[in-house]
Amino acid sequence: MKKLIITSLFILAIVIGCKTNTNSNNTKKLTLKFEAKSGSNVAGTATFVEKDGEVTLEAHFTGLTPGIHAIHIHEKSDCSAADGTSTGGHWNPTFKNHGKWGVGQYHKGDIGNFIADKNGNGSIKFTTDEWNIGSGDPTKDILNHGIIVHQGADDFTTQPTGNAGGRVACTGIIK
């Protein structure tokens, strides 16, 4: 009887241990800091969390001009240019036209717009199952790309950029 109890406890410990490891391996998180570009004073952070097949981006900014600003994922994680152009164009691994996320055609990097209040503070939260962190799938993996905050709003129609104006903040999506 003693051997049966010890064996049962051992099996239970293995099952619980496996469940704990699965849960902890199921979530990936990246926190990134933005650099000001184009002579702006913009600062901010972005956090990407991947859990249960979805990625959530939550970003917060200060130093923006009040109003609407576009935010996009760009091709490269290189923020070395003073104007942020070293990130290249929008990340578009599926070769679609620029547009509004979820409506017709859009780039995988076409996140959209957010509003900066009268004090220049703004934030955005965005969740999708069309991204992941570190899978290596070139049509979904956001690693080694960049995020750009633009001076103006994305009009969702002008090709290929949305006519969003200059690049005022940049960060690379890197581990």
XYZ file of C-alpha atoms in Angstrom:
175
model
C 0.000 0.000 0.000
C 2.860 2.357 0.878
C 4.467 1.764 -2.529
C 1.152 2.537 -4.321
C 0.776 5.866 -2.450
C 4.372 6.889 -3.206
C 3.960 5.927 -6.886
C 0.666 7.850 -7.088
C 2.256 10.948 -5.521
C 5.193 10.691 -7.943
C 2.842 10.504 -10.947
C 0.792 13.426 -9.588
C 3.978 15.503 -9.162
C 4.989 14.789 -12.757
C 1.555 15.770 -14.080
C 1.500 18.998 -12.052
C 5.084 19.774 -13.082
C 4.250 19.329 -16.756
C 1.208 21.562 -16.503
C 3.219 24.329 -14.826
C 5.946 24.152 -17.479
C 3.385 24.292 -20.281
C 1.770 27.425 -18.859
C 5.045 29.234 -18.291
C 6.264 28.385 -21.797
C 2.984 29.502 -23.343
C 3.576 33.229 -22.660
C 6.266 35.359 -24.303
C 6.869 39.007 -23.419
C 9.006 41.800 -24.861
C 9.256 45.328 -23.450
C 10.842 47.971 -25.672
C 11.820 51.628 -25.296
C 11.260 54.176 -28.075
C 13.854 56.694 -29.289
C 12.853 60.217 -30.362
C 13.351 60.872 -34.090
C 13.162 63.841 -36.482
C 13.932 66.351 -33.724
C 10.922 65.334 -31.619
C 10.775 64.876 -27.845
C 8.709 61.705 -28.044
C 9.429 58.981 -25.499
C 7.568 55.767 -24.878
C 7.448 52.064 -24.266
C 5.867 49.145 -26.066
C 5.093 45.763 -24.571
C 4.296 42.726 -26.693
C 2.762 39.711 -24.948
C 2.081 36.463 -26.798
C -0.347 34.129 -25.083
C -2.710 31.442 -26.367
C -2.003 32.168 -30.029
C -2.498 35.942 -29.832
C -0.105 38.856 -29.504
C -1.104 42.015 -27.653
C 0.777 45.263 -28.189
C 0.366 47.911 -25.517
C 2.259 51.171 -26.064
C 2.384 54.453 -24.110
C 3.905 57.754 -25.251
C 4.769 61.234 -24.008
C 5.983 64.307 -25.892
C 3.678 63.957 -28.899
C 1.875 66.851 -30.509
C -1.806 66.689 -29.542
C -3.934 64.870 -32.100
C -3.943 61.681 -34.133
C -0.775 59.672 -34.791
C -0.177 56.544 -36.878
C 1.830 53.589 -35.611
C 3.229 50.879 -37.883
C 5.588 47.928 -37.802
C 8.359 48.511 -40.352
C 10.659 46.117 -42.214
C 13.868 46.536 -40.199
C 14.773 46.930 -36.520
C 17.398 49.581 -37.407
C 16.602 52.931 -35.731
C 20.016 54.492 -36.476
C 18.838 57.199 -38.915
C 17.969 60.552 -37.313
C 14.636 60.527 -39.143
C 13.893 56.820 -38.590
C 14.041 55.937 -42.290
C 16.571 53.170 -41.599
C 13.615 50.956 -40.640
C 12.515 50.824 -44.277
C 8.884 50.653 -45.331
C 5.927 49.006 -43.632
C 6.320 45.323 -42.822
C 4.345 43.655 -45.621
C 5.305 39.964 -45.879
C 2.057 39.037 -47.642
C 2.454 41.700 -50.378
C -0.929 43.378 -49.817
C -1.911 47.009 -50.393
C -1.710 49.431 -47.476
C -5.005 49.827 -45.646
C -6.909 49.639 -42.397
C -6.338 46.510 -40.311
C -9.155 44.006 -40.787
C -10.793 45.885 -43.673
C -9.926 44.641 -47.158
C -6.183 44.543 -47.825
C -3.604 45.722 -45.292
C 0.034 45.240 -44.394
C 0.868 43.093 -41.351
C 2.489 46.289 -40.044
C -0.599 48.500 -40.483
C -1.527 48.849 -36.805
C -3.533 52.061 -37.135
C -3.992 55.374 -35.323
C -4.149 56.551 -31.721
C -4.807 59.926 -30.085
C -2.408 62.071 -28.092
C -4.191 64.253 -25.537
C -3.622 68.007 -25.012
C -0.543 67.164 -22.898
C 1.019 65.007 -25.642
C 0.307 61.671 -23.937
C -1.096 58.789 -25.944
C -1.517 55.040 -25.828
C -2.713 52.146 -27.926
C -3.631 48.546 -27.251
C -3.895 46.108 -30.146
C -4.409 42.320 -30.198
C -4.101 39.950 -33.154
C -3.597 36.305 -34.014
C -1.710 37.357 -37.192
C 1.565 37.972 -35.298
C 3.833 35.908 -33.084
C 7.105 36.387 -31.246
C 10.033 34.316 -32.436
C 8.452 31.514 -34.486
C 10.573 32.163 -37.549
C 7.457 32.289 -39.776
C 8.248 35.259 -42.057
C 4.544 36.098 -42.469
C 3.844 36.319 -38.707
C 7.057 36.755 -36.691
C 7.454 40.369 -35.487
C 11.043 39.913 -34.242
C 13.738 41.915 -36.025
C 11.313 44.523 -37.328
C 10.845 48.096 -36.106
C 7.956 50.174 -34.803
C 7.508 53.742 -35.986
C 5.216 56.420 -34.563
C 4.358 59.035 -37.179
C 3.732 62.770 -36.878
C 0.237 62.511 -38.360
C -2.705 60.207 -38.930
C -2.828 57.271 -41.324
C -5.475 57.935 -43.989
C -5.633 54.158 -44.731
C -5.718 54.758 -48.493
C -2.536 56.477 -49.739
C -0.131 53.832 -51.068
C 2.093 52.501 -49.678
C 2.294 54.513 -46.438
C -1.043 56.066 -45.510
C 0.374 59.616 -45.780
C 1.108 59.661 -42.035
C 3.979 62.157 -42.167
C 7.403 62.130 -40.546
C 8.706 59.517 -38.150
C 8.827 60.880 -34.581
C 9.713 57.738 -32.573
C 11.336 54.385 -33.281
C 12.169 51.105 -31.580
C 13.470 47.788 -32.807
C 11.544 44.626 -31.953
C 14.518 42.658 -30.698
C 15.190 40.388 -27.732
